[in-house]
Coordinates of N, CA, C and O in Angstrom, one line a residue:
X145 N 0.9 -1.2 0.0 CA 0.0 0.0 0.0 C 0.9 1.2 0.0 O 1.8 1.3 0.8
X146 N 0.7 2.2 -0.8 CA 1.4 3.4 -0.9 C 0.6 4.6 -0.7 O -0.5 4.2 -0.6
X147 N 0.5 6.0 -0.5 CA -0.2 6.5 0.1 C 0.3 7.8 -0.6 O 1.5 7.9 -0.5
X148 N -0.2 8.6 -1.2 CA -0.3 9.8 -2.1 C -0.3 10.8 -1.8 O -1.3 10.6 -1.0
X149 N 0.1 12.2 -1.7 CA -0.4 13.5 -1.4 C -0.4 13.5 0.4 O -0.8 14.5 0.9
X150 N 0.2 12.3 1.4 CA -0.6 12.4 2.7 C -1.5 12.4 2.9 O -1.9 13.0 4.0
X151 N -2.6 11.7 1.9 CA -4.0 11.4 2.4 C -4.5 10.9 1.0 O -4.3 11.3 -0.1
X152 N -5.0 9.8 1.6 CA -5.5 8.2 1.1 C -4.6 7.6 0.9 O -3.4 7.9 1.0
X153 N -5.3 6.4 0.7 CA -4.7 5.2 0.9 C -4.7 4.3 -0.6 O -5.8 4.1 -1.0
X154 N -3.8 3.8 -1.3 CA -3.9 3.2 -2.3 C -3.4 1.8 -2.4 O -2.2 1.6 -2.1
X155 N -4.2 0.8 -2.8 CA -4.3 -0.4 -2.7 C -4.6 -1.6 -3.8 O -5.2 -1.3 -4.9
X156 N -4.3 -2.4 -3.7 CA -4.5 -3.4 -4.7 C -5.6 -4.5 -4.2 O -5.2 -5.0 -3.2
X157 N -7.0 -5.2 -4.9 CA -7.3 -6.2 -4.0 C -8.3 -6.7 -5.2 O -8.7 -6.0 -6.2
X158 N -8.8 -8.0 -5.2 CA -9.1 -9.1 -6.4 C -10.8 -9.4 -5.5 O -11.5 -9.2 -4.5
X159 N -10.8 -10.3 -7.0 CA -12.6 -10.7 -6.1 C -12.5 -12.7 -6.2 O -13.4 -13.4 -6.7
X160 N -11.4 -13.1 -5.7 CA -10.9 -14.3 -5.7 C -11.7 -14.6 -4.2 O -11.9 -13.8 -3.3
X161 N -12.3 -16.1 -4.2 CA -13.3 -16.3 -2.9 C -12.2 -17.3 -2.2 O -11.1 -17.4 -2.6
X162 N -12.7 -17.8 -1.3 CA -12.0 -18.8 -0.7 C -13.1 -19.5 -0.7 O -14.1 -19.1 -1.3
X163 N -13.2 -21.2 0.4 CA -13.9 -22.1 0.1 C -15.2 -22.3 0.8 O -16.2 -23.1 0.6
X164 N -15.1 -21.5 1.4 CA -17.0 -20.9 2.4 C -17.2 -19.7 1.2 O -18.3 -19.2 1.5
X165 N -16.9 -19.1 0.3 CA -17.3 -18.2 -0.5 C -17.0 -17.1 -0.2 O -17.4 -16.2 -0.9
X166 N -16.3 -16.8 0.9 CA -15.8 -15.4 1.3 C -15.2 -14.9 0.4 O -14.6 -15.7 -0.4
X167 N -15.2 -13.5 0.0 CA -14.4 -12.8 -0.8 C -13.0 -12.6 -0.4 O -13.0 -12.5 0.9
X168 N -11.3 -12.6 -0.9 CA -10.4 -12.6 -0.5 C -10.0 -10.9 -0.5 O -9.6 -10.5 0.7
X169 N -9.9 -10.2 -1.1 CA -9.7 -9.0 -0.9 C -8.6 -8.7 -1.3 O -8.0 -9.1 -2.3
X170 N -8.3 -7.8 -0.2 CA -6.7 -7.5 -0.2 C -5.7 -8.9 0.1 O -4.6 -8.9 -0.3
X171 N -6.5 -10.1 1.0 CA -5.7 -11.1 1.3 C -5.4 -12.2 0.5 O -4.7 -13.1 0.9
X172 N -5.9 -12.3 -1.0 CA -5.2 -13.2 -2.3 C -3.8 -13.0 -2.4 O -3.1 -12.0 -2.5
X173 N -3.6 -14.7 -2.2 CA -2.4 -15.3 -2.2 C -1.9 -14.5 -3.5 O -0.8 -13.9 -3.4
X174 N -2.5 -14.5 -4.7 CA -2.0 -13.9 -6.5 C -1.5 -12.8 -6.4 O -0.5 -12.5 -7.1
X175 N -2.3 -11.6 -5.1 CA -1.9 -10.8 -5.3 C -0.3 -10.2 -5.6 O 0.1 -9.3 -6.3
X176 N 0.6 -11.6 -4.2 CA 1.7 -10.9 -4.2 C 2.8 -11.8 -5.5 O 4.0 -11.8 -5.7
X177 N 1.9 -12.4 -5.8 CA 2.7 -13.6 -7.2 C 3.0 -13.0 -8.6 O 4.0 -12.8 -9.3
X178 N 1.4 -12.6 -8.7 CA 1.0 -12.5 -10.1 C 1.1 -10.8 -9.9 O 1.0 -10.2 -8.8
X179 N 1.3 -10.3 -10.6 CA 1.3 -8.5 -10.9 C 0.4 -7.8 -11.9 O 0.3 -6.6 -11.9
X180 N -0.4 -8.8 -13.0 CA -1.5 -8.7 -13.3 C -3.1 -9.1 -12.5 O -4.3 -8.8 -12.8
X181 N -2.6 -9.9 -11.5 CA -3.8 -10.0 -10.9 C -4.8 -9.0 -9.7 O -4.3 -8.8 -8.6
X182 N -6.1 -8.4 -10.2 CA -6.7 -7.6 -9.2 C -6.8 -6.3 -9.9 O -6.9 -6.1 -11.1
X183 N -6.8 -5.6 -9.2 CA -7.5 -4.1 -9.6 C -6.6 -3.4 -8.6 O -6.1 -3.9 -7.6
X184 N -6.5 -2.1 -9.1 CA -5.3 -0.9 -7.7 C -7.4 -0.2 -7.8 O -8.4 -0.2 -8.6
X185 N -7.0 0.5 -6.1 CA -8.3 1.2 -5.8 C -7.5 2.3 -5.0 O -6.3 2.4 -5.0
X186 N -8.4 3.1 -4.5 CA -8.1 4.5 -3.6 C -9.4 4.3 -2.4 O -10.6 3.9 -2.5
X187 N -8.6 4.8 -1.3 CA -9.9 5.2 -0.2 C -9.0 6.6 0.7 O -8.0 6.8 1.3
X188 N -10.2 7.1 0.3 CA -9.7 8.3 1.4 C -10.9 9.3 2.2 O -11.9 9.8 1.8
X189 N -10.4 9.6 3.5 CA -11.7 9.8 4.3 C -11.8 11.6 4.6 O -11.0 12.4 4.8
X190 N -13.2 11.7 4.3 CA -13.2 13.0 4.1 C -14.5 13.4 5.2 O -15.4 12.6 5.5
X191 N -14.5 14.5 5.5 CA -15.7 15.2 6.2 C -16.5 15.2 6.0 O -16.4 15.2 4.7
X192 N -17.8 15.1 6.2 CA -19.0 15.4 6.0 C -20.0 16.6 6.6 O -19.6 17.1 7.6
X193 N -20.7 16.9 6.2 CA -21.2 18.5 6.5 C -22.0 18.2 8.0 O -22.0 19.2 8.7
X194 N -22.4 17.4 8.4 CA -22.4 16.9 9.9 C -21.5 16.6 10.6 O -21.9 16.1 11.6
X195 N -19.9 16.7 10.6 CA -18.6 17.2 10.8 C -18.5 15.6 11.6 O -18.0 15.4 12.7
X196 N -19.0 14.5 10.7 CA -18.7 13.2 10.9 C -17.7 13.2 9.9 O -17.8 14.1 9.1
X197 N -16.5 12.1 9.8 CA -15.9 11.4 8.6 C -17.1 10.4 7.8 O -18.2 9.9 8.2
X198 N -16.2 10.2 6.5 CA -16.9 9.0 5.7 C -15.4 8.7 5.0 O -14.6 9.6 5.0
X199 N -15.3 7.8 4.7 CA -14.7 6.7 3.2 C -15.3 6.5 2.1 O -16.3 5.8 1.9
X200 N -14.6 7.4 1.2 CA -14.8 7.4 0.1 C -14.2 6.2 -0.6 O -13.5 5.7 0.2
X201 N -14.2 5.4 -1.9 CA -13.3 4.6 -2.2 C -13.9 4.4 -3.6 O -15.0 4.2 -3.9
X202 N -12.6 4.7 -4.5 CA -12.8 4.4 -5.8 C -12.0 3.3 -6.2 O -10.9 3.3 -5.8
X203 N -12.6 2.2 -7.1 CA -11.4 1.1 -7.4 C -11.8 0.7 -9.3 O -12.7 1.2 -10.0
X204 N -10.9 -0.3 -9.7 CA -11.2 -0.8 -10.6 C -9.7 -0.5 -11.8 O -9.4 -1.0 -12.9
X205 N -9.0 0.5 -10.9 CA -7.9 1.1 -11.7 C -7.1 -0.3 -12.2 O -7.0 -1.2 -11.3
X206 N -6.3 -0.4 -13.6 CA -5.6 -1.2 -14.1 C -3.8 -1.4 -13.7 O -2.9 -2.2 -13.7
X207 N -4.0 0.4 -13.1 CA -2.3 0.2 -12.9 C -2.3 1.4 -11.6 O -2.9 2.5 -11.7
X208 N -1.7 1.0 -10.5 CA -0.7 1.7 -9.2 C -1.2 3.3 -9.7 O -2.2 3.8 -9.3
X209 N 0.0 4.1 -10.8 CA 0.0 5.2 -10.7 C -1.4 5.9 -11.6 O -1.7 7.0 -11.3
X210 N -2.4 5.2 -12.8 CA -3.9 5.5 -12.5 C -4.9 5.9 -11.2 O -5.6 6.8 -10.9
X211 N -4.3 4.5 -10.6 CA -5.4 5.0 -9.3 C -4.6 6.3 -8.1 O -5.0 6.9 -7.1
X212 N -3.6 6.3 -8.7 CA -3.0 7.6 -7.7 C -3.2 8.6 -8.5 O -3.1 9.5 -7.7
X213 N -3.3 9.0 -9.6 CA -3.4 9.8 -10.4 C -5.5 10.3 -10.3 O -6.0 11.3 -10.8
X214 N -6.0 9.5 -9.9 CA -7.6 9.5 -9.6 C -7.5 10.0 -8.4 O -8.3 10.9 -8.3
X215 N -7.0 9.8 -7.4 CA -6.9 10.2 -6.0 C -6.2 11.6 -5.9 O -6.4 12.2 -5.0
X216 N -5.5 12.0 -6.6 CA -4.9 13.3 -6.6 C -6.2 14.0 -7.5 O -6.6 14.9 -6.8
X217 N -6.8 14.0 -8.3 CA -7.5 14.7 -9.0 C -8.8 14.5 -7.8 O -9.5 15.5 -7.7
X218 N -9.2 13.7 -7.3 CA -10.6 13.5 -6.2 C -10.1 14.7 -5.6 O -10.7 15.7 -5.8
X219 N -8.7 14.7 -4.5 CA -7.7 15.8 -3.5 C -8.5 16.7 -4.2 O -9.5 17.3 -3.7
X220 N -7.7 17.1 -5.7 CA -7.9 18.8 -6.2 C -9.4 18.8 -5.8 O -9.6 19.6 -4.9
X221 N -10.0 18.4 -6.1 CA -11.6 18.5 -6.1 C -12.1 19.0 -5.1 O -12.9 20.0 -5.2
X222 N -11.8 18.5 -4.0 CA -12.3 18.7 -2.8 C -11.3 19.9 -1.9 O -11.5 20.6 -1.0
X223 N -10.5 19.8 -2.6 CA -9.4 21.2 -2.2 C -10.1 22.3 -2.9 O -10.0 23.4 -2.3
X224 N -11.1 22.4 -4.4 CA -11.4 23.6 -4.7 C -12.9 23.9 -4.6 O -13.7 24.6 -5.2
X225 N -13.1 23.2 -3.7 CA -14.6 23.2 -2.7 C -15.4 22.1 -3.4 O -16.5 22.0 -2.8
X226 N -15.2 21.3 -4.3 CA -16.5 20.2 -4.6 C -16.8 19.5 -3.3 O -15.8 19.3 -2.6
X227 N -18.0 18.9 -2.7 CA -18.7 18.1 -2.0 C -18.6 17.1 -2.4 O -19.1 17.0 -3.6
X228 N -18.1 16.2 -1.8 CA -17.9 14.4 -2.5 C -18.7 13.8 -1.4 O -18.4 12.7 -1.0
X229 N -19.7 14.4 -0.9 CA -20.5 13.6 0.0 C -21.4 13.0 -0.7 O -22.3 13.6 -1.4
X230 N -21.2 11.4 -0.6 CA -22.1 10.4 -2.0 C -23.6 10.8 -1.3 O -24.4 11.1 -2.1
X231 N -23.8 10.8 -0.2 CA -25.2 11.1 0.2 C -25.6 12.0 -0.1 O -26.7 12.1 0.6
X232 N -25.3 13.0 -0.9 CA -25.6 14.9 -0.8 C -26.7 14.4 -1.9 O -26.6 13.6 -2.8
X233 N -27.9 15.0 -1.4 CA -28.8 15.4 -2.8 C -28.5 16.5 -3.7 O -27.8 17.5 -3.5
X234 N -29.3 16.2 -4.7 CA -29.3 17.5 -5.6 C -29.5 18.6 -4.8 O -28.6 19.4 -4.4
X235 N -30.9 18.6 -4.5 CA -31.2 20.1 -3.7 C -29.6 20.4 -3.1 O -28.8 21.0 -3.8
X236 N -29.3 19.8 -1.8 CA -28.0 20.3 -1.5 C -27.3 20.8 -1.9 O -26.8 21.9 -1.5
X237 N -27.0 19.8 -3.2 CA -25.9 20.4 -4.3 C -26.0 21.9 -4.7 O -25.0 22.6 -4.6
X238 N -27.0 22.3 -5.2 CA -27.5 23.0 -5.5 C -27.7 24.4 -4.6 O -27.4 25.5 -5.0
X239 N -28.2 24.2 -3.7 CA -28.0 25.4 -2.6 C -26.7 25.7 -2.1 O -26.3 26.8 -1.7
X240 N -26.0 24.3 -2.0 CA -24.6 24.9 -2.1 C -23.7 25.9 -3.2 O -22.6 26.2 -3.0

């Protein structure tokens, strides 16, 4: 895991099950074998206008510096005031 800008977190994790059907995640054996296997993701936790935290998390990236290159552009975002609160309604949006 490597970590960008000093905030978020960047990760690699597959949808490989084990034998009760659990999903393996971040913990696939491939992950640390194979270097095509899995997806790189981003999670990084940001405020909410009820001045709780949330986790945000975007994944599906094909390569390391994609998904840090998505997580720096999320940063700018919310550095030049966008609301990335996934709950915000329109109206909100909007009155903001």
């Amino acid at each position: 895991m490597r970590t960008s800008v000093g905030r978020g977190r960047i990760y690699r994790r597959c949808g490989c099950r084990d034998p009760q059907h659990h999903q393996l995640g971040t913990r696939c054996p491939h992950l640390t074998t194979d270097s095509q296997h899995g997806t790189w993701n981003f999670a990084v936790d940001v405020p909410t206008p009820d001045r709780h935290r949330t986790t945000v998390r975007r994944g599906g990236f094909s390569t390391q510096d994609a998904a840090e290159q998505a997580l720096g552009r999320f940063l700018e975002g919310e550095a030049g005031g966008y609301n990335a609160d996934p709950s915000q309604t329109v109206t909100a949006y909007l009155d903001t």
